[in-house]
Coordinates of C-alpha atoms and ligand atoms in Angstrom, one line a residue:
M1 CA -1.5 -31.6 -3.9
R2 CA 1.3 -28.7 -2.8
Q3 CA 0.1 -26.8 -0.4
T4 CA -0.3 -23.0 -1.7
F5 CA -0.7 -20.0 0.2
Y6 CA -2.2 -17.9 -2.8
V7 CA -5.5 -17.0 -3.6
N8 CA -7.4 -19.6 -5.8
D9 CA -9.5 -18.8 -8.2
E10 CA -13.0 -18.2 -6.4
G11 CA -10.7 -15.9 -4.5
F12 CA -10.2 -17.6 -1.1
Y13 CA -7.1 -18.4 1.0
G14 CA -8.4 -22.1 2.5
E15 CA -11.6 -21.0 3.9
F16 CA -11.0 -17.2 4.4
G17 CA -11.8 -14.2 1.7
G18 CA -14.2 -14.0 -0.9
A19 CA -16.9 -11.0 -2.1
Y20 CA -19.4 -10.6 0.0
I21 CA -20.7 -7.3 -1.2
P22 CA -24.5 -5.7 -1.6
E23 CA -26.0 -6.4 -5.1
I24 CA -25.3 -2.9 -6.2
L25 CA -21.7 -3.6 -6.3
Y26 CA -21.6 -6.8 -8.0
S27 CA -20.7 -5.6 -11.5
N28 CA -17.8 -3.4 -10.6
V29 CA -16.7 -5.5 -8.5
E30 CA -17.0 -8.7 -11.2
N31 CA -15.2 -6.5 -13.6
L32 CA -12.5 -6.0 -11.4
Q33 CA -11.9 -9.6 -11.1
R34 CA -12.4 -10.0 -14.4
E35 CA -9.6 -7.2 -15.5
Y36 CA -7.0 -7.1 -12.5
K37 CA -4.6 -9.8 -13.4
K38 CA -4.7 -8.9 -17.0
I39 CA -4.0 -5.1 -16.2
I40 CA -1.6 -5.7 -13.6
T41 CA 0.4 -7.8 -15.7
D42 CA 0.1 -5.9 -19.0
P43 CA 3.9 -4.7 -19.9
Q44 CA 2.6 -1.4 -20.6
F45 CA 0.5 -1.2 -17.4
L46 CA 3.8 -2.4 -15.8
E47 CA 6.4 0.2 -17.8
A48 CA 4.6 2.8 -16.4
Y49 CA 4.0 1.4 -12.9
N50 CA 7.9 0.7 -12.6
R51 CA 9.1 3.8 -13.9
L52 CA 6.7 5.8 -11.1
L53 CA 8.1 3.1 -8.5
V54 CA 11.7 4.2 -9.8
D55 CA 11.6 8.1 -10.2
Y56 CA 8.5 8.8 -8.0
V57 CA 8.4 7.0 -5.3
G58 CA 12.5 6.5 -4.9
R59 CA 12.7 2.5 -4.9
P60 CA 14.2 0.1 -4.9
T61 CA 14.8 0.5 -1.1
P62 CA 17.7 0.0 0.6
L63 CA 18.2 -3.4 2.3
Y64 CA 20.1 -2.0 5.5
H65 CA 22.1 -4.3 7.7
A66 CA 21.5 -3.0 11.1
K67 CA 24.7 -3.7 13.1
R68 CA 24.2 -2.2 16.4
L69 CA 20.2 -3.5 16.5
S70 CA 22.0 -7.6 15.0
E71 CA 24.8 -7.1 18.3
K72 CA 22.0 -6.6 20.7
Y73 CA 20.0 -9.4 19.9
G74 CA 22.6 -12.0 18.7
C75 CA 21.5 -12.6 15.0
K76 CA 22.2 -10.5 11.7
I77 CA 19.3 -8.3 11.0
Y78 CA 18.5 -6.5 7.7
L79 CA 16.0 -3.3 7.9
K80 CA 14.0 -2.8 4.6
R81 CA 13.3 0.3 4.1
E82 CA 10.0 1.2 3.5
D83 CA 10.4 4.8 5.6
L84 CA 12.4 6.0 2.8
N85 CA 9.8 6.0 0.3
H86 CA 7.8 9.2 -1.1
T87 CA 4.8 9.9 1.5
G88 CA 7.3 8.0 4.3
S89 CA 5.7 4.0 3.9
H90 CA 5.0 1.2 1.9
K91 CA 1.3 2.7 0.9
I92 CA 2.2 4.5 -1.7
N93 CA 2.9 1.3 -4.2
N94 CA -0.6 0.1 -3.7
A95 CA -1.8 3.6 -4.6
I96 CA 0.3 4.0 -7.8
G97 CA -0.3 0.6 -8.9
Q98 CA -4.0 1.2 -8.2
I99 CA -4.2 4.8 -9.8
L100 CA -2.9 3.7 -12.7
L101 CA -5.6 0.6 -12.8
A102 CA -8.6 3.1 -12.2
Q103 CA -7.3 5.2 -15.5
R104 CA -7.2 1.9 -17.8
M105 CA -10.6 1.4 -16.2
G106 CA -12.0 4.7 -17.5
K107 CA -12.8 6.4 -13.8
T108 CA -13.0 9.8 -13.2
R109 CA -13.1 9.7 -9.2
I110 CA -11.5 8.0 -6.0
I111 CA -12.4 7.6 -3.2
A112 CA -10.2 5.8 0.1
E113 CA -10.6 5.4 3.6
T114 CA -7.4 6.2 6.1
G115 CA -6.8 5.1 9.8
A116 CA -3.4 6.8 11.0
G117 CA -3.5 8.9 7.6
Q118 CA -0.7 7.0 5.5
H119 CA -2.9 5.6 3.3
G120 CA -5.0 8.6 2.6
V121 CA -2.0 10.8 2.1
A122 CA -0.4 8.2 -0.3
T123 CA -4.0 8.6 -2.5
A124 CA -4.4 12.1 -2.2
T125 CA -0.7 12.7 -3.6
V126 CA -1.2 10.1 -6.7
C127 CA -4.8 11.5 -7.1
A128 CA -2.9 15.1 -8.0
L129 CA -0.3 13.5 -10.0
M130 CA -2.8 12.2 -11.6
N131 CA -5.5 14.9 -11.6
M132 CA -8.1 13.1 -10.1
E133 CA -11.0 13.9 -7.9
C134 CA -10.4 12.4 -4.7
V135 CA -12.3 11.8 -0.9
V136 CA -10.9 10.6 1.8
Y137 CA -12.9 9.0 4.8
M138 CA -11.3 9.1 7.9
G139 CA -12.6 8.4 11.2
A140 CA -13.1 11.5 13.3
L141 CA -10.9 10.2 16.3
D142 CA -8.2 10.0 14.0
V143 CA -8.4 13.3 12.3
Q144 CA -7.7 14.6 15.9
R145 CA -5.2 12.0 16.6
Q146 CA -3.5 12.4 13.2
H147 CA -3.8 15.8 11.7
L148 CA -0.7 16.6 10.1
N149 CA -1.7 13.9 7.9
V150 CA -5.5 15.6 7.5
Q151 CA -3.2 19.1 6.5
K152 CA -0.9 17.3 4.1
M153 CA -4.2 15.4 2.2
E154 CA -6.0 18.7 2.5
M155 CA -3.1 20.6 1.0
L156 CA -2.8 18.3 -1.8
G157 CA -6.6 19.0 -2.9
A158 CA -8.2 15.9 -0.9
K159 CA -11.0 16.5 0.3
V160 CA -11.1 14.9 4.3
V161 CA -14.6 13.8 5.3
P162 CA -14.5 12.9 9.5
V163 CA -17.0 10.0 10.3
E164 CA -18.5 10.5 13.6
S165 CA -19.9 6.5 13.2
G166 CA -18.7 3.9 15.8
N167 CA -15.7 4.8 17.9
Q168 CA -14.7 7.1 15.0
T169 CA -11.4 5.0 13.8
L170 CA -10.6 2.8 10.8
K171 CA -13.3 0.4 10.5
D172 CA -15.9 3.2 10.4
A173 CA -14.2 4.7 7.6
C174 CA -14.1 1.7 5.9
N175 CA -17.6 1.6 6.1
E176 CA -18.7 4.9 5.1
A177 CA -16.0 4.3 1.7
I178 CA -18.1 1.3 1.0
R179 CA -21.6 3.7 1.6
D180 CA -19.8 5.8 -1.4
W181 CA -19.0 3.6 -3.5
C182 CA -22.6 2.3 -3.4
C183 CA -23.8 5.6 -4.1
N184 CA -21.8 6.0 -7.2
P185 CA -20.8 2.9 -8.8
S186 CA -20.2 4.2 -12.4
N187 CA -17.3 6.8 -11.8
T188 CA -15.9 6.3 -8.5
Y189 CA -12.5 3.9 -8.0
Y190 CA -12.0 2.3 -4.2
I191 CA -8.6 2.4 -3.8
I192 CA -8.5 0.1 -0.7
G193 CA -5.3 0.8 1.5
S194 CA -3.9 -2.8 2.5
T195 CA -4.3 -6.5 1.7
V196 CA -8.9 -6.5 3.2
G197 CA -11.8 -6.2 1.1
P198 CA -13.4 -8.4 -1.0
H199 CA -11.9 -10.0 -3.9
P200 CA -10.2 -9.0 -5.7
Y201 CA -8.4 -6.5 -3.3
P202 CA -6.6 -8.8 -1.4
D203 CA -4.5 -10.2 -4.3
M204 CA -4.3 -7.2 -6.3
V205 CA -3.1 -5.5 -3.3
A206 CA -0.3 -7.7 -2.4
R207 CA 0.4 -8.1 -5.6
L208 CA 1.6 -4.4 -5.8
Q209 CA 3.2 -4.8 -2.5
S210 CA 5.2 -7.6 -3.9
V211 CA 8.0 -4.7 -5.4
I212 CA 9.4 -5.5 -1.4
S213 CA 10.2 -9.0 -1.6
K214 CA 11.7 -8.8 -5.0
E215 CA 14.1 -6.4 -4.3
I216 CA 14.8 -8.3 -1.6
K217 CA 15.6 -11.7 -3.6
Q218 CA 18.0 -9.8 -5.6
Q219 CA 19.7 -7.4 -2.7
L220 CA 20.1 -10.7 -0.3
M221 CA 21.9 -12.5 -3.7
E222 CA 24.1 -9.6 -3.3
K223 CA 24.7 -9.6 0.6
E224 CA 24.6 -12.8 1.3
S225 CA 24.7 -15.0 -2.0
R226 CA 21.9 -16.7 -1.3
D227 CA 18.0 -15.0 -2.5
Y228 CA 16.0 -16.1 0.8
P229 CA 16.1 -15.0 4.7
D230 CA 15.9 -17.5 7.8
Y231 CA 13.2 -15.2 8.7
L232 CA 10.7 -12.5 7.3
V233 CA 9.3 -10.1 10.1
A234 CA 6.9 -7.3 9.8
C235 CA 3.7 -6.4 11.6
V236 CA 0.6 -6.7 10.8
G237 CA -2.8 -4.3 10.6
G238 CA -4.6 -5.6 7.9
G239 CA -1.6 -7.3 6.0
S240 CA -0.2 -5.2 3.1
N241 CA 3.5 -4.5 4.3
A242 CA 3.5 -8.3 5.4
A243 CA 2.1 -9.5 2.4
G244 CA 4.6 -7.3 0.0
I245 CA 7.9 -8.5 2.1
I246 CA 6.4 -12.4 2.2
F247 CA 4.5 -12.7 -1.4
E248 CA 7.5 -14.4 -2.8
Y249 CA 7.9 -17.0 -0.3
L250 CA 4.6 -17.6 0.3
D251 CA 5.5 -21.6 -0.5
D252 CA 9.0 -21.3 0.4
V253 CA 9.2 -23.3 3.5
R254 CA 12.8 -22.5 4.3
V255 CA 11.7 -18.7 4.9
K256 CA 9.8 -18.7 8.4
I257 CA 6.8 -16.2 9.0
V258 CA 6.8 -13.8 12.3
L259 CA 4.3 -11.5 12.6
A260 CA 3.9 -8.8 14.7
E261 CA -0.1 -7.6 15.5
A262 CA -1.2 -4.9 18.4
A263 CA -1.6 -5.8 21.5
G264 CA -3.1 -2.4 22.7
K265 CA -2.6 -2.3 26.7
G266 CA -2.4 -6.5 26.5
V267 CA -4.4 -9.5 24.7
D268 CA -6.7 -9.9 27.4
S269 CA -7.1 -5.9 28.8
G270 CA -10.5 -5.5 26.2
F271 CA -8.1 -3.2 25.2
S272 CA -6.4 -4.1 21.6
A273 CA -5.8 -5.2 18.4
A274 CA -4.7 -8.3 18.1
T275 CA -7.0 -10.1 15.5
I276 CA -5.4 -13.1 15.3
H277 CA -5.3 -13.8 18.8
L278 CA -9.0 -12.9 19.7
G279 CA -11.2 -13.2 16.4
K280 CA -13.4 -15.5 15.2
T281 CA -14.5 -16.3 11.7
G282 CA -17.1 -13.5 10.6
I283 CA -17.3 -11.3 7.2
I284 CA -15.7 -8.1 7.9
H285 CA -15.6 -5.4 4.7
G286 CA -16.8 -8.0 2.7
S287 CA -14.3 -10.4 3.1
K288 CA -14.4 -13.3 5.3
T289 CA -11.8 -13.5 7.6
L290 CA -10.6 -13.5 11.5
L291 CA -12.4 -10.5 13.1
M292 CA -12.6 -9.0 16.9
Q293 CA -16.3 -9.8 17.8
T294 CA -18.8 -10.9 20.9
D295 CA -20.5 -13.8 21.2
D296 CA -23.6 -12.7 19.2
G297 CA -21.7 -11.5 16.6
Q298 CA -20.9 -7.6 17.0
I299 CA -17.7 -6.6 16.1
E300 CA -15.5 -5.3 19.0
E301 CA -14.3 -1.8 19.4
P302 CA -10.5 -2.3 18.1
Y303 CA -7.7 -0.4 20.4
S304 CA -4.3 0.3 19.9
I305 CA -1.9 3.3 20.5
S306 CA -0.9 2.9 16.6
A307 CA -3.6 4.3 14.8
G308 CA -2.8 2.2 11.5
L309 CA -3.2 -1.4 13.8
D310 CA -6.1 -0.2 15.2
Y311 CA -8.1 -2.5 13.1
P312 CA -10.8 -5.3 14.2
G313 CA -10.3 -7.5 10.8
I314 CA -7.1 -9.1 9.2
G315 CA -6.5 -9.9 5.8
P316 CA -7.7 -13.1 4.7
M317 CA -4.6 -14.0 3.0
H318 CA -3.2 -13.8 6.8
A319 CA -6.1 -15.7 8.4
N320 CA -5.2 -18.4 6.6
M321 CA -1.7 -18.5 7.0
A322 CA -1.7 -18.4 10.5
K323 CA -4.6 -20.7 10.9
Q324 CA -2.6 -23.3 8.9
G325 CA 0.9 -22.7 11.0
R326 CA 2.5 -21.4 8.2
S327 CA 3.3 -17.7 10.0
E328 CA 4.0 -17.4 13.9
V329 CA 1.7 -14.2 15.2
L330 CA 3.5 -12.6 18.1
A331 CA 0.8 -10.1 20.0
I332 CA 3.2 -7.1 20.7
D333 CA 1.8 -4.4 23.5
D334 CA 1.7 -0.5 23.6
D335 CA 4.6 -0.5 25.7
T336 CA 6.9 -2.4 24.2
A337 CA 6.7 -0.8 20.6
L338 CA 7.2 2.8 21.8
A339 CA 10.4 1.0 24.0
F340 CA 11.6 -0.4 20.8
A341 CA 10.8 2.7 18.7
I342 CA 13.2 4.9 20.7
E343 CA 15.6 2.1 21.1
L344 CA 16.1 2.3 17.0
T345 CA 16.6 5.4 17.1
R346 CA 19.4 5.9 19.6
L347 CA 20.8 2.4 17.9
E348 CA 20.4 3.2 14.4
G349 CA 19.5 7.2 14.0
I350 CA 16.2 5.7 12.6
I351 CA 12.9 6.7 13.9
P352 CA 10.1 4.6 13.1
A353 CA 6.5 4.8 12.7
L354 CA 4.7 3.3 15.8
E355 CA 3.3 0.5 13.5
S356 CA 6.8 -0.7 12.5
A357 CA 7.9 -0.7 16.2
H358 CA 5.6 -3.8 17.0
A359 CA 7.8 -5.6 14.3
L360 CA 10.9 -4.9 16.1
G361 CA 8.8 -5.9 19.1
V362 CA 9.4 -9.5 17.9
F363 CA 12.9 -9.4 19.4
R364 CA 11.7 -9.4 22.8
Q365 CA 9.4 -12.7 22.8
K366 CA 11.7 -14.5 20.3
Q367 CA 15.4 -15.8 20.7
F368 CA 17.0 -16.1 17.2
K369 CA 20.4 -18.3 16.3
K370 CA 23.7 -15.8 15.4
E371 CA 23.9 -17.5 12.4
D372 CA 20.0 -16.4 11.1
V373 CA 19.3 -13.6 8.4
I374 CA 16.5 -11.6 9.6
V375 CA 14.6 -8.9 7.2
L376 CA 12.6 -7.0 8.9
C377 CA 9.7 -4.6 7.1
L378 CA 10.3 -0.8 8.6
S379 CA 6.9 0.1 6.6
G380 CA 7.6 3.9 7.7
R381 CA 9.2 6.6 9.3
G382 CA 7.7 8.3 12.7
D383 CA 7.1 11.9 11.2
K384 CA 3.8 11.2 12.0
D385 CA 4.3 9.9 16.0
M386 CA 6.5 12.5 17.0
E387 CA 3.6 13.8 19.4
T388 CA 3.4 10.7 21.0
Y389 CA 7.5 9.7 21.3
L390 CA 7.9 13.3 22.2
K391 CA 5.0 13.1 25.3
L392 CA 6.8 9.8 26.2
R393 CA 10.0 11.5 26.5
I394 CA 8.5 14.5 29.0
E395 CA 6.6 11.4 31.4
N396 CA 9.9 9.7 31.5
Ligands
PLP401 C1 -1.3 1.3 7.5 C2 0.5 1.3 8.1 C3 0.7 -0.6 8.8 C4 -0.3 -1.1 8.9 O1 -1.0 -1.8 7.6 P1 -0.7 -3.0 6.7 O2 -1.6 -2.8 5.5 O3 -0.9 -4.0 7.8 O4 0.7 -2.9 6.4 C5 1.6 -0.5 8.8 N1 3.2 0.0 9.4 C6 2.6 1.9 8.5 C7 4.1 2.4 8.2 C8 1.4 2.1 7.7 O5 1.2 3.4 7.4

């Protein structure tokens, strides 16, 4: 049998994935497992989804040949401009899809978790658009780090709940969102922001983000007269922007996949979020995957300068691909990401999100050939990170 990197019928990618959930959520999750594929491939759904992606989000996003960056690194680099989406990142692609799904399932209340606030803003945005009640859980530390996004969510009409447990970041926000869902299973739909959580979320989010690689196929055909690149490059937090750029190429071995996870202050420093390098198999937020944990199975607190990558787990699709050698995963530290954020700004006039700057860090660790065509996912814009960037300039 040919090897595949797509999900199987039981919700597994190799040994990873599945749905490990409290009993009270069984019927919700089973219902979603039964319905999601039918709904998101239904022509009426697709029509509404695609219309909003075009008229509201601003798709297709450009595939931009970054000439000065290409010159510097001796290969042909295209940037997939997800930073140009409404609300500033790829997160909106998924939020639009899931809110349409929630409507079809008759739900009236939306909950979400958020780290940097990009998924929270995307969810609050689609809730305003669809006139739905919206509650966003956010670690108390992230509320401080990302206050502009908190203000946006509140202006959009969402209730932002700061979470005081744990180290007050993304993992803790996920825990609270799951707790809320358990208390309100009948009217509430949980919009998960990445390719994590119990099956079917990882596959569903990947499919809703796959619009990115569908566009890349067409755009490469126009620009390169072939519909595939030599390399795809993306950063991974939970793995949704990466899933989006690779989805159409998962089983196409002509295309090499290079992913960047957050090394924080260094993989071995004790301050990192490099889950694939450091993680061991375990269960987090309903899914069997790699996670950072102590020898007795306690989750280790992750660290990254970038709130969007500050998560101790990784989507099961990516755990499997890394384990099978389908992807090459590099750990990019804070300083490298910051340096590349400034470099891209000066070379191309594009201020990237700190998360996306980790993907650019791949060019420091890896040599490419002159004829290599590389597509890098510029997952978001840097507005939310301006304070960090300005502080760096003052220090230098
Ligand atoms: C949330 C976020 C990420 C990380 O999440 P993934 O699910 O791994 O894509 C990366 N970049 C930006 C701009 C984000 O907002």
